[in-house]
Each structure stands twice: as structure tokens, then as C-alpha cells.
PDB file of C-alpha atoms in Angstrom:
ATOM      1  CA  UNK A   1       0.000   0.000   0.000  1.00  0.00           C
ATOM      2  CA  UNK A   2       1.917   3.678  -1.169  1.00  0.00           C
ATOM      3  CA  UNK A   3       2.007   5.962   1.483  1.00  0.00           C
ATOM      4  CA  UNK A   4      -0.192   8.731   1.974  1.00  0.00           C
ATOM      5  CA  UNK A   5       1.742  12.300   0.629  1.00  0.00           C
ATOM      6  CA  UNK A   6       1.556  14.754   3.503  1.00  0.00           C
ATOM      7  CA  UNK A   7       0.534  18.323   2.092  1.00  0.00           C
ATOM      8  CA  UNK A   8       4.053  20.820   2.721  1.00  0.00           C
ATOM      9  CA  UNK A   9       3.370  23.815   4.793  1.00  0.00           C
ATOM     10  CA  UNK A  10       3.407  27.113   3.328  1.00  0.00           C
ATOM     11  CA  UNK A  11       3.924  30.553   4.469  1.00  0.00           C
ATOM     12  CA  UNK A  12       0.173  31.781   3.264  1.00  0.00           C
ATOM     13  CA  UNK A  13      -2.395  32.131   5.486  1.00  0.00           C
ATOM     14  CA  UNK A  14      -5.783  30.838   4.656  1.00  0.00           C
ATOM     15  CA  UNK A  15      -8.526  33.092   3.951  1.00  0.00           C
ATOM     16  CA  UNK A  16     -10.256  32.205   7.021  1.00  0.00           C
ATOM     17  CA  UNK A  17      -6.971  32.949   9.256  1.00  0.00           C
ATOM     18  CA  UNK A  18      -6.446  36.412   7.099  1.00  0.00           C
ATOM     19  CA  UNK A  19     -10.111  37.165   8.097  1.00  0.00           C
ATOM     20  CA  UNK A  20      -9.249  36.423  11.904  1.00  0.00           C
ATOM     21  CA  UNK A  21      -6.406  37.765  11.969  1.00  0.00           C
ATOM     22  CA  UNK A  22      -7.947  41.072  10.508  1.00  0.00           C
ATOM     23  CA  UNK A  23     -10.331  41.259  13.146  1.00  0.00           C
ATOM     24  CA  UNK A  24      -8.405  41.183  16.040  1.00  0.00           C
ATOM     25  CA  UNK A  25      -6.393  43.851  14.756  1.00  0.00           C
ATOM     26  CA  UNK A  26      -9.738  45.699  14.553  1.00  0.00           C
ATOM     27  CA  UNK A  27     -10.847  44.303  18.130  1.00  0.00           C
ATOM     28  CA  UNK A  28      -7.342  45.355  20.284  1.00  0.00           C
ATOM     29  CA  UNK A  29      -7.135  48.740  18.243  1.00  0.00           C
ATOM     30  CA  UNK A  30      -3.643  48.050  17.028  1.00  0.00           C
ATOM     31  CA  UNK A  31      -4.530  49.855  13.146  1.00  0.00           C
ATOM     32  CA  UNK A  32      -3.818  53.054  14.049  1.00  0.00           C
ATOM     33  CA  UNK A  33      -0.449  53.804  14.951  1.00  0.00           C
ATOM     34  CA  UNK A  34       0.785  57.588  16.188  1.00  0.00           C
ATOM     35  CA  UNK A  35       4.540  58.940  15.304  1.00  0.00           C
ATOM     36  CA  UNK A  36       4.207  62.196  17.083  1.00  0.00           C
ATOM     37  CA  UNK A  37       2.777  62.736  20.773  1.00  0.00           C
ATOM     38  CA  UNK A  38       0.576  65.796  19.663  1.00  0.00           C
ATOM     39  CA  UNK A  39      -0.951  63.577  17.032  1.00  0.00           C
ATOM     40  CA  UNK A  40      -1.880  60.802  19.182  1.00  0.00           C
ATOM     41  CA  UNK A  41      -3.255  63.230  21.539  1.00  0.00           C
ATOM     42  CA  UNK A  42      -5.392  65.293  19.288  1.00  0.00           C
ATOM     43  CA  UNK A  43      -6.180  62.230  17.730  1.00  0.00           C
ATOM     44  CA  UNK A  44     -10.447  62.314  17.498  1.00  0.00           C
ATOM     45  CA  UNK A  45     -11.405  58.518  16.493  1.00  0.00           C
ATOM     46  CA  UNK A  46     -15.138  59.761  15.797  1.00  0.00           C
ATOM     47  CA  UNK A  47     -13.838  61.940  12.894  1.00  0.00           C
ATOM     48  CA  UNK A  48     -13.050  60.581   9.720  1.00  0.00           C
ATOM     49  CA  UNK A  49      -9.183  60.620   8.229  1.00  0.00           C
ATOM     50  CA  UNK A  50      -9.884  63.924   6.385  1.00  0.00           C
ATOM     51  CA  UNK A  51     -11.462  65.393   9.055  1.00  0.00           C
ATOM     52  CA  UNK A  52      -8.944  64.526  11.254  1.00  0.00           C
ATOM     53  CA  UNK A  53      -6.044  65.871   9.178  1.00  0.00           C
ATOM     54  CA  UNK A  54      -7.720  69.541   8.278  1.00  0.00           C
ATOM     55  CA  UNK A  55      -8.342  70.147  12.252  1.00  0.00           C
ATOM     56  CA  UNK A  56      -4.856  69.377  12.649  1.00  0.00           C
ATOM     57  CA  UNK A  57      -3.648  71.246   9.786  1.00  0.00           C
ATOM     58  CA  UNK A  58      -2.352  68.837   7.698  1.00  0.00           C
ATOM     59  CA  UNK A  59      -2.878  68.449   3.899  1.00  0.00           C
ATOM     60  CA  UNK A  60      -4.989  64.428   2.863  1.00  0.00           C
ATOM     61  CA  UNK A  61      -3.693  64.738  -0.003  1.00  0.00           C
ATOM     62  CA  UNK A  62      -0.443  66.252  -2.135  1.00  0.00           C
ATOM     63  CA  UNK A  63      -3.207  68.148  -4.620  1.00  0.00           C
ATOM     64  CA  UNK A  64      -4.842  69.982  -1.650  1.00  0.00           C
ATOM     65  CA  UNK A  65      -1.396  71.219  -0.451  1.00  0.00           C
ATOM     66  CA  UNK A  66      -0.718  72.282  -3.795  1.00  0.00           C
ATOM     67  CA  UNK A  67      -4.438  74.039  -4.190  1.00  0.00           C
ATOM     68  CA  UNK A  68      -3.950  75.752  -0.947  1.00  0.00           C
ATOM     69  CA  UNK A  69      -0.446  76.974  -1.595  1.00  0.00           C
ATOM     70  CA  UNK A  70      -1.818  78.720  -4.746  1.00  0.00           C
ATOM     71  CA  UNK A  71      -4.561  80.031  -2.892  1.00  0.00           C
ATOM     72  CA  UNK A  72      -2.440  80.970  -0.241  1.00  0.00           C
ATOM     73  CA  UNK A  73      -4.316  79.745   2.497  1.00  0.00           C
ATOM     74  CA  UNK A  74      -2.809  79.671   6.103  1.00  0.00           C
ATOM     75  CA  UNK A  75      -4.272  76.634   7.609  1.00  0.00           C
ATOM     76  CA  UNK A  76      -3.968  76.872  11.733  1.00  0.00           C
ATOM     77  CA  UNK A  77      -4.400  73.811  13.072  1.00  0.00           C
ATOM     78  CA  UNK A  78      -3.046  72.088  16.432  1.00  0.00           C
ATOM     79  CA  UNK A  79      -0.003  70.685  14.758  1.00  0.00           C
ATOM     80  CA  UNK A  80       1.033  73.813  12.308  1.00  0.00           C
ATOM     81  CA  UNK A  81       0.738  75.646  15.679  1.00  0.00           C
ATOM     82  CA  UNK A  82       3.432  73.416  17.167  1.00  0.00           C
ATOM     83  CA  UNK A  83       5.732  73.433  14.415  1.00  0.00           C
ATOM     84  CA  UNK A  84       5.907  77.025  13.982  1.00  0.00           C
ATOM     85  CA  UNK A  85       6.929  76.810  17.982  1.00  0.00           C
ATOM     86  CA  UNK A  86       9.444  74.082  17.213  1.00  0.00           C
ATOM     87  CA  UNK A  87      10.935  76.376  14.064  1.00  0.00           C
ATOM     88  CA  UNK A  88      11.116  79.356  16.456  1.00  0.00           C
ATOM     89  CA  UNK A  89      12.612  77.873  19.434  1.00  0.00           C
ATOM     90  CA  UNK A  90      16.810  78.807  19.127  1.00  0.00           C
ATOM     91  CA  UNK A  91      18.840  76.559  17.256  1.00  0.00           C
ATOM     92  CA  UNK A  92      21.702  74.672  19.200  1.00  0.00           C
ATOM     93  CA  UNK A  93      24.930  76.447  18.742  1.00  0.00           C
ATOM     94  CA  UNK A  94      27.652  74.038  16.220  1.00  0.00           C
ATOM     95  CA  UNK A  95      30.077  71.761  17.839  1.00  0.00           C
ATOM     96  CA  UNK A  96      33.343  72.843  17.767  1.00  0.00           C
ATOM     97  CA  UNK A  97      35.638  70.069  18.634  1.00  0.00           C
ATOM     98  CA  UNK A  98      38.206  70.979  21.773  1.00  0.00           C
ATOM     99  CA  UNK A  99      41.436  69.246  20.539  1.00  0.00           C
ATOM    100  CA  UNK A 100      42.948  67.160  17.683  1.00  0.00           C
ATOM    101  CA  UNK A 101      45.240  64.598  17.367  1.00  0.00           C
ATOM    102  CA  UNK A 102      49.035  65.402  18.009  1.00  0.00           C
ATOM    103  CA  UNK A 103      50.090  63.062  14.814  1.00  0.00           C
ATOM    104  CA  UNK A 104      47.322  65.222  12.860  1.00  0.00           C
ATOM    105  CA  UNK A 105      48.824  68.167  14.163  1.00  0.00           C
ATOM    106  CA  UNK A 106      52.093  67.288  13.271  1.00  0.00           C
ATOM    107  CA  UNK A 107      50.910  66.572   9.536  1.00  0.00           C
ATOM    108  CA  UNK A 108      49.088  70.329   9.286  1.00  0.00           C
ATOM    109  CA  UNK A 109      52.185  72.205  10.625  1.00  0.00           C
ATOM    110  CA  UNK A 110      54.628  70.522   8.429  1.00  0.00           C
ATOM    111  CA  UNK A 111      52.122  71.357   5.266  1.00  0.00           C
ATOM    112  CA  UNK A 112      52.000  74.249   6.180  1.00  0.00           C
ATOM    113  CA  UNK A 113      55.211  75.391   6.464  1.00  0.00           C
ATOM    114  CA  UNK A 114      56.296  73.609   2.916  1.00  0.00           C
ATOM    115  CA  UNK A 115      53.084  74.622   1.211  1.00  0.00           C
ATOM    116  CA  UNK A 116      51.969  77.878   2.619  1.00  0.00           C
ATOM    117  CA  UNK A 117      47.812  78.439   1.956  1.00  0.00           C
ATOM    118  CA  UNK A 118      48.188  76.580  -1.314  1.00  0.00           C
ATOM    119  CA  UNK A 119      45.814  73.614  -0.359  1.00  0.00           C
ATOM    120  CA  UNK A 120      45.526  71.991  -3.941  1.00  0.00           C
ATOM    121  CA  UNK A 121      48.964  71.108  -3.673  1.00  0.00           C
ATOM    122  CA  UNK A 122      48.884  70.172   0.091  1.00  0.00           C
ATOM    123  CA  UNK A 123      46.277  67.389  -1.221  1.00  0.00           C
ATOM    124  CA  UNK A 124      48.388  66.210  -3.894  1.00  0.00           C
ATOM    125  CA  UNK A 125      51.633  65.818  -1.475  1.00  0.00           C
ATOM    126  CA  UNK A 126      51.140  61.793  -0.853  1.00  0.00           C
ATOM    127  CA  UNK A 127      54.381  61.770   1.643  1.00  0.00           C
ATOM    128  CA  UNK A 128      53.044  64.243   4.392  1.00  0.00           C
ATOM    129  CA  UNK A 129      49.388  63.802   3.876  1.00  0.00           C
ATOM    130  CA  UNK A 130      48.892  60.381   4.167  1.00  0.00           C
ATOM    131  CA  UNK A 131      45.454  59.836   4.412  1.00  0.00           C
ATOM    132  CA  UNK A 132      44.873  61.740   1.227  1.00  0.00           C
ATOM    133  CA  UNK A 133      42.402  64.123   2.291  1.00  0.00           C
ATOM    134  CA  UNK A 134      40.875  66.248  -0.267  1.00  0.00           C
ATOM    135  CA  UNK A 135      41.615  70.118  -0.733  1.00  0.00           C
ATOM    136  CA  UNK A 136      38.330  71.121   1.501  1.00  0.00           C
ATOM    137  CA  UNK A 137      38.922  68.373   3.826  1.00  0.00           C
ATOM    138  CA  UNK A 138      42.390  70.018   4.236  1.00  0.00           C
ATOM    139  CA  UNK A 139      41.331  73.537   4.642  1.00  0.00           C
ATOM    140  CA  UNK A 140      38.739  72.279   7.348  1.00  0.00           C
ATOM    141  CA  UNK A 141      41.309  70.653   9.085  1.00  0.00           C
ATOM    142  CA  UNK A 142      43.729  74.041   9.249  1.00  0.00           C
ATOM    143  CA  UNK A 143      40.635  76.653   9.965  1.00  0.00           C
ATOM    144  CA  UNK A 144      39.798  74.082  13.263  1.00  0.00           C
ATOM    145  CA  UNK A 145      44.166  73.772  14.192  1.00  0.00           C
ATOM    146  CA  UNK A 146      44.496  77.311  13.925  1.00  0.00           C
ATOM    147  CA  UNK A 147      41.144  78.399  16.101  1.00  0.00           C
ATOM    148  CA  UNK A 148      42.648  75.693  19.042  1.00  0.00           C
ATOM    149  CA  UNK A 149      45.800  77.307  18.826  1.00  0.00           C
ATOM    150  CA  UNK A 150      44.383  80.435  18.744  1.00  0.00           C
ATOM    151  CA  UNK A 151      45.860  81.429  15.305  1.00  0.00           C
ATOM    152  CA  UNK A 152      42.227  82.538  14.171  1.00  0.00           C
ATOM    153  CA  UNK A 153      42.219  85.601  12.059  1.00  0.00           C
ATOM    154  CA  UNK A 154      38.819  86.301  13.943  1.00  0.00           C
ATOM    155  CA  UNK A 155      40.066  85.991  17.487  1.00  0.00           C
ATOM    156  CA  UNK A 156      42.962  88.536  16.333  1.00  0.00           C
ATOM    157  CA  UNK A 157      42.165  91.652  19.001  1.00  0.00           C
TER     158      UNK A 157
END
């Protein structure tokens, strides 16, 4: 007597464990999924999407961005009002690295004492520059050496 074949397991679901799967998502609340705080907290589930979106301020769809940006329409909703706090608020001030390394140092002193301000050719020395850094890479490097040793041009007073 042949042996019975045994049906290999797939990855698919049935369309009876889609459907159940579906409506537990529905049941625990799970669709609808918040990025920002003030969304999720302004959030009305009674409204519809659309609704939703033009208390809030935000454009359903890319046409109705574009329609209102023609018509110049300021929209005010709860999240514009936010943003236009978070784009006024004062922007952190740019890092400015406290040291370098001596080695480094080393390499940007003895450039510039064969090379001068000439940067293109400081780039194209392969004996002292080692790690082939580019011309802007170079001139970086030099503008943050001479502010820590308190070369700067700016500082000069």
C-alpha cells in the first residue's frame, strides 16, 4: 500500500486565518499607529481621516497642499501651531571640537610650512598627507588647528 503524501506547509495564510487575523487587529485597536505625541493626543477617532487631518492642519492629499499653496491659504491647526513653535525655538549652537590629534597636528604644521595656503597642492603631497584628504577636507582641518591654537584671524584683538 503507497504511502499517503503529507501536504508541505506554506507561508500563506488561509482566507479564514487572514479574516481572523484582521479582526483582532480591529478588536485590540492596534490599526492606528501615532509617530508624534501631539498627534496621538489630538487624535479624534469619531472623525473621519480627512477630518482629522484639516483640524490638525495637515494636507490628505499632495493636490490639496498644492491648491492651498496657490490660494495661499494659512491653515492653523493644532499641529502647524506646534511646528511654527518648534521652528522658532533657538537653534543649538555648532560643535566645535576641543582638541585634535598630536600626529594630525604634526601633519598640518609641516604642510604648512612647505606649502603655505596653497591647499591643492597640500592634497596632492602623498608623503606628508597620508590619508589623502581632499583640498576642503584640508582647509577644514587648518581653519579648526588654527582656532585651538588660537591662530584665528577672527580671534585677532
Amino acid at each position: 500500500m503507497p504511502k499517503k503524501k503529507q501536504r508541505r506547509a506554506t507561508n500563506k495564510q488561509t482566507k479564514s486565518q487572514t479574516k481572523k487575523r484582521k479582526k483582532q487587529l480591529v478588536n485590540t485597536g492596534v490599526g492606528l499607529k501615532f509617530c508624534h505625541e501631539s498627534i496621538k493626543n489630538n487624535w479624534n477617532s469619531k472623525q473621519t481621516l480627512r477630518q482629522n487631518y484639516k483640524r490638525l492642519g495637515l494636507a490628505f492629499s499632495v493636490d490639496e497642499a498644492i491648491k492651498s499653496a496657490k490660494l495661499k491659504e494659512e491653515k492653523i491647526g493644532v499641529i502647524t501651531k506646534e511646528l511654527t513653535e518648534i521652528q522658532s525655538a533657538p537653534k543649538k549652537e555648532k560643535y566645535i571640537p576641543k582638541s585634535m590629534p598630536i600626529d594630525e597636528q604634526r601633519r598640518l604644521i609641516a604642510l604648512l610650512k612647505k606649502y603655505g595656503d596653497n591647499y591643492k597642492r597640500m592634497a596632492r603631497d602623498i608623503k606628508i598627507n597620508i590619508y589623502q584628504k581632499t583640498e576642503n577636507e584640508l582647509k577644514h582641518r587648518i581653519k579648526l588647528f588654527k582656532h585651538l591654537q588660537g591662530l584665528d584671524e577672527d580671534n585677532k584683538s
